[in-house]
Coordinates of C-alpha atoms in Angstrom, one line a residue:
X31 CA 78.6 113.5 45.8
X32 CA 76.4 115.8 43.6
X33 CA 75.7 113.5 41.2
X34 CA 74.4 110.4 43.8
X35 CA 72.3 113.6 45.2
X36 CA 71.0 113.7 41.8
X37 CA 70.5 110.1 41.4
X38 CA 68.4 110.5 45.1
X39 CA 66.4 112.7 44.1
X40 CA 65.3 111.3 40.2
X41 CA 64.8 108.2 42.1
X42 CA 62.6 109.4 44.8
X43 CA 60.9 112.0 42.4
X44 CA 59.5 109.0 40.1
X45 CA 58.1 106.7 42.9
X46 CA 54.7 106.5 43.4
X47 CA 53.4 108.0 46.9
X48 CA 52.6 104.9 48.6
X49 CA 56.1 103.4 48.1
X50 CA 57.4 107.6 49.1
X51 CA 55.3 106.2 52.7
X52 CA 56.4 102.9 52.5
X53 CA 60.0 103.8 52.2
X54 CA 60.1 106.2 54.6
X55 CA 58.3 104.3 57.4
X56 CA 61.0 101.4 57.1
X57 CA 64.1 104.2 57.2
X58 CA 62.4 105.7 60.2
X59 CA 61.6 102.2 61.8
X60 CA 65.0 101.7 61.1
X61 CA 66.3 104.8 63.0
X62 CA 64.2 104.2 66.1
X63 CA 65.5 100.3 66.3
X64 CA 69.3 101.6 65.7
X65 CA 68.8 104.3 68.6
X66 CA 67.1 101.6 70.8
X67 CA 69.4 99.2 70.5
X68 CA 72.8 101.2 70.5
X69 CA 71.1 103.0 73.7
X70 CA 71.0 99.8 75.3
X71 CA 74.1 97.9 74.1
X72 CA 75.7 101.1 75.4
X73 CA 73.9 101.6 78.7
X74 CA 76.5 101.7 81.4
X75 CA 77.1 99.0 83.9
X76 CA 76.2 100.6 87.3
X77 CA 78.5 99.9 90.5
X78 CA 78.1 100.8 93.9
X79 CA 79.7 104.3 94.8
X80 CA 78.7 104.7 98.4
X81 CA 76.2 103.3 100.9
X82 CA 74.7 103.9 104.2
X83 CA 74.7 107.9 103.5
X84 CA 73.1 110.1 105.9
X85 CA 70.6 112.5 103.9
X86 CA 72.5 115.2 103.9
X87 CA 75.6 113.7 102.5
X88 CA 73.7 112.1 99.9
X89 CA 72.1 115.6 99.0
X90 CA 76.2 116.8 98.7
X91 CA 77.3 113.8 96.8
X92 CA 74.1 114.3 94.1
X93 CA 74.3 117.7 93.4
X94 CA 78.5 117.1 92.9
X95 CA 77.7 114.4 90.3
X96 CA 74.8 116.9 88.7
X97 CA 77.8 119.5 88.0
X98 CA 80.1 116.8 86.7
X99 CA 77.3 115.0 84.6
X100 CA 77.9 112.4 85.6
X101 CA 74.6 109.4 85.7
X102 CA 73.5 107.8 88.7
X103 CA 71.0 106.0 90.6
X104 CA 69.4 106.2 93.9
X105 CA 68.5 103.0 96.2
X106 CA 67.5 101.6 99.2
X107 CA 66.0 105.0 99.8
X108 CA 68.0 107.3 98.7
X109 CA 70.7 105.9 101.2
X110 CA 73.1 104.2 98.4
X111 CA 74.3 105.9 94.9
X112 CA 75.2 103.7 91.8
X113 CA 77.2 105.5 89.1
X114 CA 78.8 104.2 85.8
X115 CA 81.1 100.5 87.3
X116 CA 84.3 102.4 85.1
X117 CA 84.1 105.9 87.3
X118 CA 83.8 104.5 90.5
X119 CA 87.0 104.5 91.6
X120 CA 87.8 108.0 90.4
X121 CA 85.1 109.5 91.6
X122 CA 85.7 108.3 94.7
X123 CA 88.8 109.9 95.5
X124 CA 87.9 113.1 93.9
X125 CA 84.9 113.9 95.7
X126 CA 86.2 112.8 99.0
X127 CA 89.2 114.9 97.9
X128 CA 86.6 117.7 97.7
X129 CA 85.4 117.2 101.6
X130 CA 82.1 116.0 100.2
X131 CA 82.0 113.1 101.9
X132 CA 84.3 112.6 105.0
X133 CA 86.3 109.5 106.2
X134 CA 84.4 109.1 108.8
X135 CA 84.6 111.1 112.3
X136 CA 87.0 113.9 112.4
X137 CA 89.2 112.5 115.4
X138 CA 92.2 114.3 116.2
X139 CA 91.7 116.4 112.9
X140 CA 89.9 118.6 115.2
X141 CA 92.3 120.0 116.6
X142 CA 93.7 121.5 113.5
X143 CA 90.9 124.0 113.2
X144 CA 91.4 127.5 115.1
X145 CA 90.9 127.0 118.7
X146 CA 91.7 131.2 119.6
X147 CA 89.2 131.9 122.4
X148 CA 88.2 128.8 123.2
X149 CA 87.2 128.1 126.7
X150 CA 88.2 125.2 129.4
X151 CA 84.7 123.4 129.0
X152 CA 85.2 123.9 124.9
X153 CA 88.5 122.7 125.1
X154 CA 87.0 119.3 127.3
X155 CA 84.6 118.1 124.7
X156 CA 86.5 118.5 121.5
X157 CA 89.2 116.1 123.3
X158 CA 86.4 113.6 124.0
X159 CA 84.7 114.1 120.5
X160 CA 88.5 113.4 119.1
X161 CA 88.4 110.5 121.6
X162 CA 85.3 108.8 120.4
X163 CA 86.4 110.0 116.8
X164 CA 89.7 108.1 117.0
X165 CA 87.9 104.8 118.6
X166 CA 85.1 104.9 116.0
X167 CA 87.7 105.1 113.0
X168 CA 89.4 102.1 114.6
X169 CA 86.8 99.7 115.0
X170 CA 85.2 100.4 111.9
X171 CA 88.5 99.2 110.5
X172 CA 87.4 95.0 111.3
X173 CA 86.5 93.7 108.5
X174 CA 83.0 92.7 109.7
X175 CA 82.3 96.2 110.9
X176 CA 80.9 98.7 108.3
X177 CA 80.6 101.4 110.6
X178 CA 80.9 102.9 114.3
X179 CA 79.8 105.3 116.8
X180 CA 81.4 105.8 120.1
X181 CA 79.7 107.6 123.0
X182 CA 82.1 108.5 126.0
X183 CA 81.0 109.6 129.4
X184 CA 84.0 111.1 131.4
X185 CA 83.4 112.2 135.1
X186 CA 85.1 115.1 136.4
X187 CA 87.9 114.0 138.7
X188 CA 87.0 114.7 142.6
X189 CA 89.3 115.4 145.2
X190 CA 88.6 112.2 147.3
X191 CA 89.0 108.6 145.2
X192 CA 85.9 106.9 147.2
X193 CA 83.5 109.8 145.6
X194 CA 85.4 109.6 141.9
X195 CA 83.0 107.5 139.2
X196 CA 84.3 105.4 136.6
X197 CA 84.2 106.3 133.2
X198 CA 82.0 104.4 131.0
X199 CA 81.4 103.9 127.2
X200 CA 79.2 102.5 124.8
X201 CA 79.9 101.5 121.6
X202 CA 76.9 101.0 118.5
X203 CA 78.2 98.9 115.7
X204 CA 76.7 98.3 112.1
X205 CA 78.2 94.9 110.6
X206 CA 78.0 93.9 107.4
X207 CA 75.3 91.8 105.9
X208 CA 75.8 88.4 107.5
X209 CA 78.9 89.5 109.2
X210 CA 79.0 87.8 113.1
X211 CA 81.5 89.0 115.7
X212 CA 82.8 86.2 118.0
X213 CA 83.5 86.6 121.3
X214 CA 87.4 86.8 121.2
X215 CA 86.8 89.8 118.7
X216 CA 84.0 91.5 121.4
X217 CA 86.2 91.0 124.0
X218 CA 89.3 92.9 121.8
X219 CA 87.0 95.8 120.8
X220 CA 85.7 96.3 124.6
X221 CA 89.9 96.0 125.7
X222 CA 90.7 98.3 122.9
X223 CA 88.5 101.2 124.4
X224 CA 89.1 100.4 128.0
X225 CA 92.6 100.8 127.2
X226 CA 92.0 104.2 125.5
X227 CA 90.4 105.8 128.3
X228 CA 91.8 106.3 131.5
X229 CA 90.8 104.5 134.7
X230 CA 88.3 102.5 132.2
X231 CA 88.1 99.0 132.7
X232 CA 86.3 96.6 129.9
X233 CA 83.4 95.9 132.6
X234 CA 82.3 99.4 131.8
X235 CA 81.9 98.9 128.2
X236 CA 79.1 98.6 126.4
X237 CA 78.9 97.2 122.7
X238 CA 75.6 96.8 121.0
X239 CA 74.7 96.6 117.4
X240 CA 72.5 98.3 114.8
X241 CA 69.4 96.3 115.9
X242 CA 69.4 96.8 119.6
X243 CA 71.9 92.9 120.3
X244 CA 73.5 93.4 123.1
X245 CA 76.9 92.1 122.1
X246 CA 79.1 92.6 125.6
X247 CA 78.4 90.1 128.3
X248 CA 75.3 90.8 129.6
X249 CA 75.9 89.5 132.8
X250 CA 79.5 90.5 133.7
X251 CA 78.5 91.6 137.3
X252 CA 77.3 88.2 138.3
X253 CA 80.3 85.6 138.9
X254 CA 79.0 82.9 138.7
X255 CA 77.2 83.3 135.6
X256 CA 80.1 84.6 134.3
X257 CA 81.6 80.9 135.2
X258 CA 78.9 79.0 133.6
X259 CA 78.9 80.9 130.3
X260 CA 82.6 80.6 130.2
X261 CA 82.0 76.8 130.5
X262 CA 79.7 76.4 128.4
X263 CA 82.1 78.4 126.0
X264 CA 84.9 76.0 126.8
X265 CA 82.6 72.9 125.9
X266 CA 81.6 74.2 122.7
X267 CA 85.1 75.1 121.6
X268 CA 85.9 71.4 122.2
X269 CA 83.3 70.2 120.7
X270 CA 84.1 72.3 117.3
X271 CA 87.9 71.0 117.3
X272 CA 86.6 67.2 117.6
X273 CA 83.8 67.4 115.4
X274 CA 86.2 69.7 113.1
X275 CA 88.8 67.1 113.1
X276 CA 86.2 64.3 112.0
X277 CA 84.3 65.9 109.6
X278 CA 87.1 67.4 107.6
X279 CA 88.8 63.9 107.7
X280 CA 85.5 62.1 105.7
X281 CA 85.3 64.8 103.8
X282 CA 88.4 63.9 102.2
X283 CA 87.6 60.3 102.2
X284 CA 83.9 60.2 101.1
X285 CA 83.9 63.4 99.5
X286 CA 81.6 66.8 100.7
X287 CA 78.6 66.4 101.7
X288 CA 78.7 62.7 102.0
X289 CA 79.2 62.4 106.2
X290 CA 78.0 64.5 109.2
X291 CA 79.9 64.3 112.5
X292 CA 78.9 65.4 115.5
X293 CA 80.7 65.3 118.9
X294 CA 79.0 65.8 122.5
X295 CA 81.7 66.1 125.1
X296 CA 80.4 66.5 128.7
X297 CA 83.3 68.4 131.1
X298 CA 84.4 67.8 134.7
X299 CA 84.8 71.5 136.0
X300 CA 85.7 70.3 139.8
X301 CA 89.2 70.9 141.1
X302 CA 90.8 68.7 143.2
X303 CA 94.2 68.7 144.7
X304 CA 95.4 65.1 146.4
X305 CA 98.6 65.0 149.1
X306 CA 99.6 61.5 149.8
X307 CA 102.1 60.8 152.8
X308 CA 103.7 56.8 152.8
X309 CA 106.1 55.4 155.2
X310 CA 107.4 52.0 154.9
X311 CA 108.4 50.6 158.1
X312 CA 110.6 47.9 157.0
X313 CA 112.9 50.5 156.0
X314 CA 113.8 51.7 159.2
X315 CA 117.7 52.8 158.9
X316 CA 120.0 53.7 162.2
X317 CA 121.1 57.2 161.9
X318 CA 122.8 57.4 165.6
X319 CA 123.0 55.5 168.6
X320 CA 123.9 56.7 172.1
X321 CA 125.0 54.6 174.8
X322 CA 124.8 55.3 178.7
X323 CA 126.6 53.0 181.0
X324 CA 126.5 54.2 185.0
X325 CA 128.5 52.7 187.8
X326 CA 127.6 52.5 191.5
X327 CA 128.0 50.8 194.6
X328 CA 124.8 48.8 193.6
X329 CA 126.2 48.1 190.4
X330 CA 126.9 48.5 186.7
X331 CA 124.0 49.8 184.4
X332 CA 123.8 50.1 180.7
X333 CA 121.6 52.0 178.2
X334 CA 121.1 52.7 174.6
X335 CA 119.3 55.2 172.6
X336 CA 118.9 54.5 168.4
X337 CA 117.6 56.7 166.2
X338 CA 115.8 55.3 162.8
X339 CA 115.1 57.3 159.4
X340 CA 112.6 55.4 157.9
X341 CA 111.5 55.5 153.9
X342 CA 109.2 58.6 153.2
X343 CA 107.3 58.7 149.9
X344 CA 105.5 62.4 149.7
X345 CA 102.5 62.7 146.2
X346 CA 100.6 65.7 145.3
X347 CA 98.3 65.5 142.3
X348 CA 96.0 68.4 141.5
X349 CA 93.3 67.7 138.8
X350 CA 92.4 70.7 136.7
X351 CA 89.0 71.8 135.7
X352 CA 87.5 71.2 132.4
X353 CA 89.0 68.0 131.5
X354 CA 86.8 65.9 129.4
X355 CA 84.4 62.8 131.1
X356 CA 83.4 61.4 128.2
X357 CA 82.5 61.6 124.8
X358 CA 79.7 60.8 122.5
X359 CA 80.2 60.6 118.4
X360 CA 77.8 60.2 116.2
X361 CA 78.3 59.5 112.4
X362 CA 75.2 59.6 109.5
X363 CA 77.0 58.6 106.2
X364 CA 75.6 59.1 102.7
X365 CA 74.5 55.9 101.2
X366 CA 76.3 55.8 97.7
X367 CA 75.3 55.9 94.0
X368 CA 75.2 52.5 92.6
X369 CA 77.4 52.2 89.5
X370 CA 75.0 52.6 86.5
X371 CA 75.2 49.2 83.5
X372 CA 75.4 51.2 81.3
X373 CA 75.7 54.4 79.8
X374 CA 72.4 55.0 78.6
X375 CA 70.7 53.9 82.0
X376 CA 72.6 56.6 83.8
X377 CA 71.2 58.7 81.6
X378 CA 68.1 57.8 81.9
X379 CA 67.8 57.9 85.7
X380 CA 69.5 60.7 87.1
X381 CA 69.1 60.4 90.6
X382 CA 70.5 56.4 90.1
X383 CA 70.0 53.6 93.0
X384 CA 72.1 53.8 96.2
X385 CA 74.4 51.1 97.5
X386 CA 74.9 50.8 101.2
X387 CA 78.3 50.8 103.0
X388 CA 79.5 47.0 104.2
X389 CA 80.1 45.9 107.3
X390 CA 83.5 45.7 107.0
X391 CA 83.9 49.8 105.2
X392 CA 81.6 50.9 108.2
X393 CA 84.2 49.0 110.6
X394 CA 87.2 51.0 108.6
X395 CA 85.2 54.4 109.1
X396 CA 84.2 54.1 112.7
X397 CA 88.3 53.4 113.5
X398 CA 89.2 56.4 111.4
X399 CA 86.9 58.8 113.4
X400 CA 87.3 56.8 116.5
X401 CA 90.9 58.0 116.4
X402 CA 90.6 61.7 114.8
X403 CA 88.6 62.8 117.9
X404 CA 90.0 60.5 120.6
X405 CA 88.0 57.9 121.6
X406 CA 88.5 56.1 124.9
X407 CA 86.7 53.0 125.5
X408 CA 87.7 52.9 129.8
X409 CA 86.5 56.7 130.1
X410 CA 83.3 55.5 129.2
X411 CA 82.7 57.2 125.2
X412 CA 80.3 56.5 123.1
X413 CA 79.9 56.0 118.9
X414 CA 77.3 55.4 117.2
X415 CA 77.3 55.3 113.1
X416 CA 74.5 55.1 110.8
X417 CA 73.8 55.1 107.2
X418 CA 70.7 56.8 105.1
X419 CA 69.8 58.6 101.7
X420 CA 70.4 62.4 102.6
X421 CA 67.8 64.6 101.1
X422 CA 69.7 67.2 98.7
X423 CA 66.9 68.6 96.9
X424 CA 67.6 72.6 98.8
X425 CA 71.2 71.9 97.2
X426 CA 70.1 70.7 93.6
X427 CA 67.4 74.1 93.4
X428 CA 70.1 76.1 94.8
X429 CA 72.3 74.9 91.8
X430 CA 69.6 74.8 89.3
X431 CA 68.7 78.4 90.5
X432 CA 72.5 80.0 89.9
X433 CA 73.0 78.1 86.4
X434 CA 69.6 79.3 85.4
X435 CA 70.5 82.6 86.3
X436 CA 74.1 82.7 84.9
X437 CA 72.2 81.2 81.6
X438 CA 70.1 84.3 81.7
X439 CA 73.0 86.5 82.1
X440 CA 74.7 84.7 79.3
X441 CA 71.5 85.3 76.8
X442 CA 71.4 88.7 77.4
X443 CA 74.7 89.1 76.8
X444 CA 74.2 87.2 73.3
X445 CA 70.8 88.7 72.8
X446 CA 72.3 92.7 72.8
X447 CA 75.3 91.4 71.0
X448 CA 72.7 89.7 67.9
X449 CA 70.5 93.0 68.6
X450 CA 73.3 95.2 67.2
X451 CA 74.4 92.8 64.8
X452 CA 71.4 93.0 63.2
X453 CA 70.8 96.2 63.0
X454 CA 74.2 97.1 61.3
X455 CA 73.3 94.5 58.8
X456 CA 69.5 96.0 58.4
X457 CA 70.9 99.0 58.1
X458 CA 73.6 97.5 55.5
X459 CA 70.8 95.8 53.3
X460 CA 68.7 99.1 53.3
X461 CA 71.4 101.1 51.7
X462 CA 72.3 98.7 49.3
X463 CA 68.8 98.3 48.2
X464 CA 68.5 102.0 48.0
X465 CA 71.5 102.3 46.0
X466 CA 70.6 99.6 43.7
X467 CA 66.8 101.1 43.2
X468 CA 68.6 104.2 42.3
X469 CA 71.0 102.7 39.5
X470 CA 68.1 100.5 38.1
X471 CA 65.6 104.1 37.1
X472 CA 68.6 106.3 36.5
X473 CA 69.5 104.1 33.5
X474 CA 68.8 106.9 29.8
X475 CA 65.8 106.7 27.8
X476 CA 66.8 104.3 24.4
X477 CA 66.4 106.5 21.2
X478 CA 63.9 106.0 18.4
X479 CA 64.7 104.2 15.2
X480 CA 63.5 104.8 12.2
X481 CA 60.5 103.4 11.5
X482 CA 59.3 103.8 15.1
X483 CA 60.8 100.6 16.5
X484 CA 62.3 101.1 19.6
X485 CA 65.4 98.8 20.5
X486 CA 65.7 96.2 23.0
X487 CA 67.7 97.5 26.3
X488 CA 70.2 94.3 27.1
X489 CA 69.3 91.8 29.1
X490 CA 71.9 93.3 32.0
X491 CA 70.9 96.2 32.2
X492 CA 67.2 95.6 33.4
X493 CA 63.9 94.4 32.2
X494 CA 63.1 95.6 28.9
X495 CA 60.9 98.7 28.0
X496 CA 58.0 99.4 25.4
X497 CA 56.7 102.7 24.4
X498 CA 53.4 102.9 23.2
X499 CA 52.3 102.6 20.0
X500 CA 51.1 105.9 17.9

């Protein structure tokens, strides 16, 4: 090791100073890229640790990953923390281990703190804070809900019912991004907390979300609004399971994309019940007979009473509200790509001519829709098909947008790869140089002959070297 010290410093010692600067400015370039680029080949993938943080929490969660050095980053004001994608999970758990960030409201857990000398009114709203705790944990349990807050309002019970008010509750939800509730799930959240609360119905429930939507029924106090939205809920639902049934059907048949279905069903929401009473006279049966026969000094006399049971037919039909009047279907069908003549035309024109359906496919298609969704000619339904060139040009920058970025992804991927590739190598062919530089001037001096000639170094070892003459 002492010896290629040695051979260093000889071999720096006998350069000139501009190749001392020269050398030196590539071995320091040569630092700076290696640091650069093992910085960034090493740089940490960042994940999400936790989002929607109130400030103080955040301030907790910060100054626990400060004492841990651990890296992170701040967005969306301060509101969401990123650290390293491989520690997420661990520090997760640990620092809700640690109580820095809670799993939401306390609930019932508030009872297990020390309640000594606690009074009545104390006592009241810790069972109401549990209350809304409990609820809030719940809801925020949906999949499309991120997160909850629960606000109960519980009247004091009075002697007499008539002066006793209901309780009430309202209930502030934050979704997820392009989350959407529907109104089975509304109605199930405003049951779930009118059945947590005493004497609570789900009329006295109130669910908005983050942006001020009012997501109960509005109008739940007016019947028959209530009636017409729950109509026009009945019509829609009807219309999805037709339209549904259709669509999916030429999907499979033309392929996605290729067909749109829509179905307009109008409702009869009257109720009518029908009795019908027949009687056929010619069925008249004797069920008894009575005869009277009197005698007198006049004379005989004779009598007879018959009773009939005739034929009774009794009908009671009730129709039911919402049964469908009548439909309307409508079909638009992609006109297809024509089959190219050969292969280099199709490569040539990408977006290639289209062929229209035939009569006699149209008449296959309208039959196979005709009877996914129920069509009845005597009810008075209507179809209508129609073929066209559908404009796909959102779908094709869509596409073009996500390989173009997925080719991005892949380049950087290749690009920090090459990056450190060729900095080993750099790094590789700077050494070896060095090394070689070094063998080449520590080579010894060739000795004097007599006669002061001075003998030719071989040809391997280097070029070969004159001293001066005298």
């Amino acid at each position: 090791m002492n010896g290629y010290l040695d051979q260093l410093t000889q071999f720096l010692g006998r350069l000139p100073l501009r190749q001392k600067l020269a050398l030196a400015t590539v071995l320091i370039g040569s630092i700076v890229v290696l640091a650069l680029v093992g910085y960034w080949a090493s740089r940490p993938t960042y994940a999400l640790l936790f989002s929607n943080l109130e400030a103080s929490e955040a301030s907790r969660v910060v100054e626990s990953l400060n004492e841990k050095g651990v890296p992170y980053e701040l967005k969306e004001g301060g509101t969401s923390i990123f650290v390293p994608q491989d520690q997420v999970y661990g520090l997760r758990l640990s620092l809700m281990g640690e109580g820095v960030i809670t799993d939401g409201p306390l609930g019932d857990k508030i009872f297990d703190q020390n309640t000594l000398g606690m009074t009545n009114f104390m006592q009241k709203v810790n069972l109401r804070r549990a209350l809304e705790g409990e609820l809030a944990r719940t809801i925020a349990s949906l999949d499309q809900v991120e997160m909850a807050r629960v606000h109960l309002v519980l009247p004091e019970k009075r002697a007499f019912a008539q002066n006793q008010s209901p309780p009430t509750a309202s209930v502030v939800l934050h979704l997820a991004p392009g989350a959407r509730l529907t109104e089975t799930q509304i109605m199930g959240i405003t049951s779930l907390v009118a059945g947590a609360v005493e004497g609570m119905t789900p009329d006295e429930v109130t669910l908005l979300d983050t942006r001020g939507n009012l997501l109960s029924n509005p109008h739940k106090k007016e019947t028959d609004l209530v009636l017409t939205a729950t109509q026009l809920q009945m019509q829609r639902d009807i219309e999805e399971h037709l339209t549904g049934k259709g669509q999916s059907m030429l999907d499979q048949v033309l392929g996605k994309g290729n067909a749109i279905v829509r179905v307009s069903a109008t409702l009869d929401f009257t109720r009518s019940v029908v009795e019908k009473k027949e009687i056929d006279p010619e069925s008249a049966t004797v069920i008894s007979e009575e005869r009277l026969e009197e005698d007198s000094e006049a004379g005989n006399a004779n009598s007879s009473v018959r009773n009939y049971e005739m034929s009774e037919t009794r009908q009671r039909s009730e129709k039911t509200a919402g049964e469908i009047a009548y439909l309307t279907v409508s079909v638009i069908l992609n006109q297809r790509p024509a089959p190219p003549a050969n292969a280099e035309a199709s490569e040539e024109n990408p977006s290639p001519e289209r062929r229209s359906y035939t009569a006699e496919e149209l008449s296959e298609i309208e039959a196979l829709v005709k009877n996914a969704v129920g069509f009845r000619a005597e009810r008075g339904d209507q179809f209508a098909i129609h073929q066209t060139v559908f404009d796909t040009s959102v779908d094709q920058e869509v596409a073009q947008e996500l390989a173009q970025f997925e080719r991005e992804r892949q380049l950087e991927r290749y690009l920090r790869y090459g990056l450190m590739l060729l900095a080993v190598l750099l790094a590789l062919w700077l050494i070896r140089s060095a090394s070689r530089r070094a063998a080449e001037l520590t080579v010894p001096e060739p000795a004097t002959l007599a006669g002061g000639d001075t003998p030719a170094l071989p040809a391997s070892q280097g070029e070969q070297r004159r001293l001066p003459d005298g």
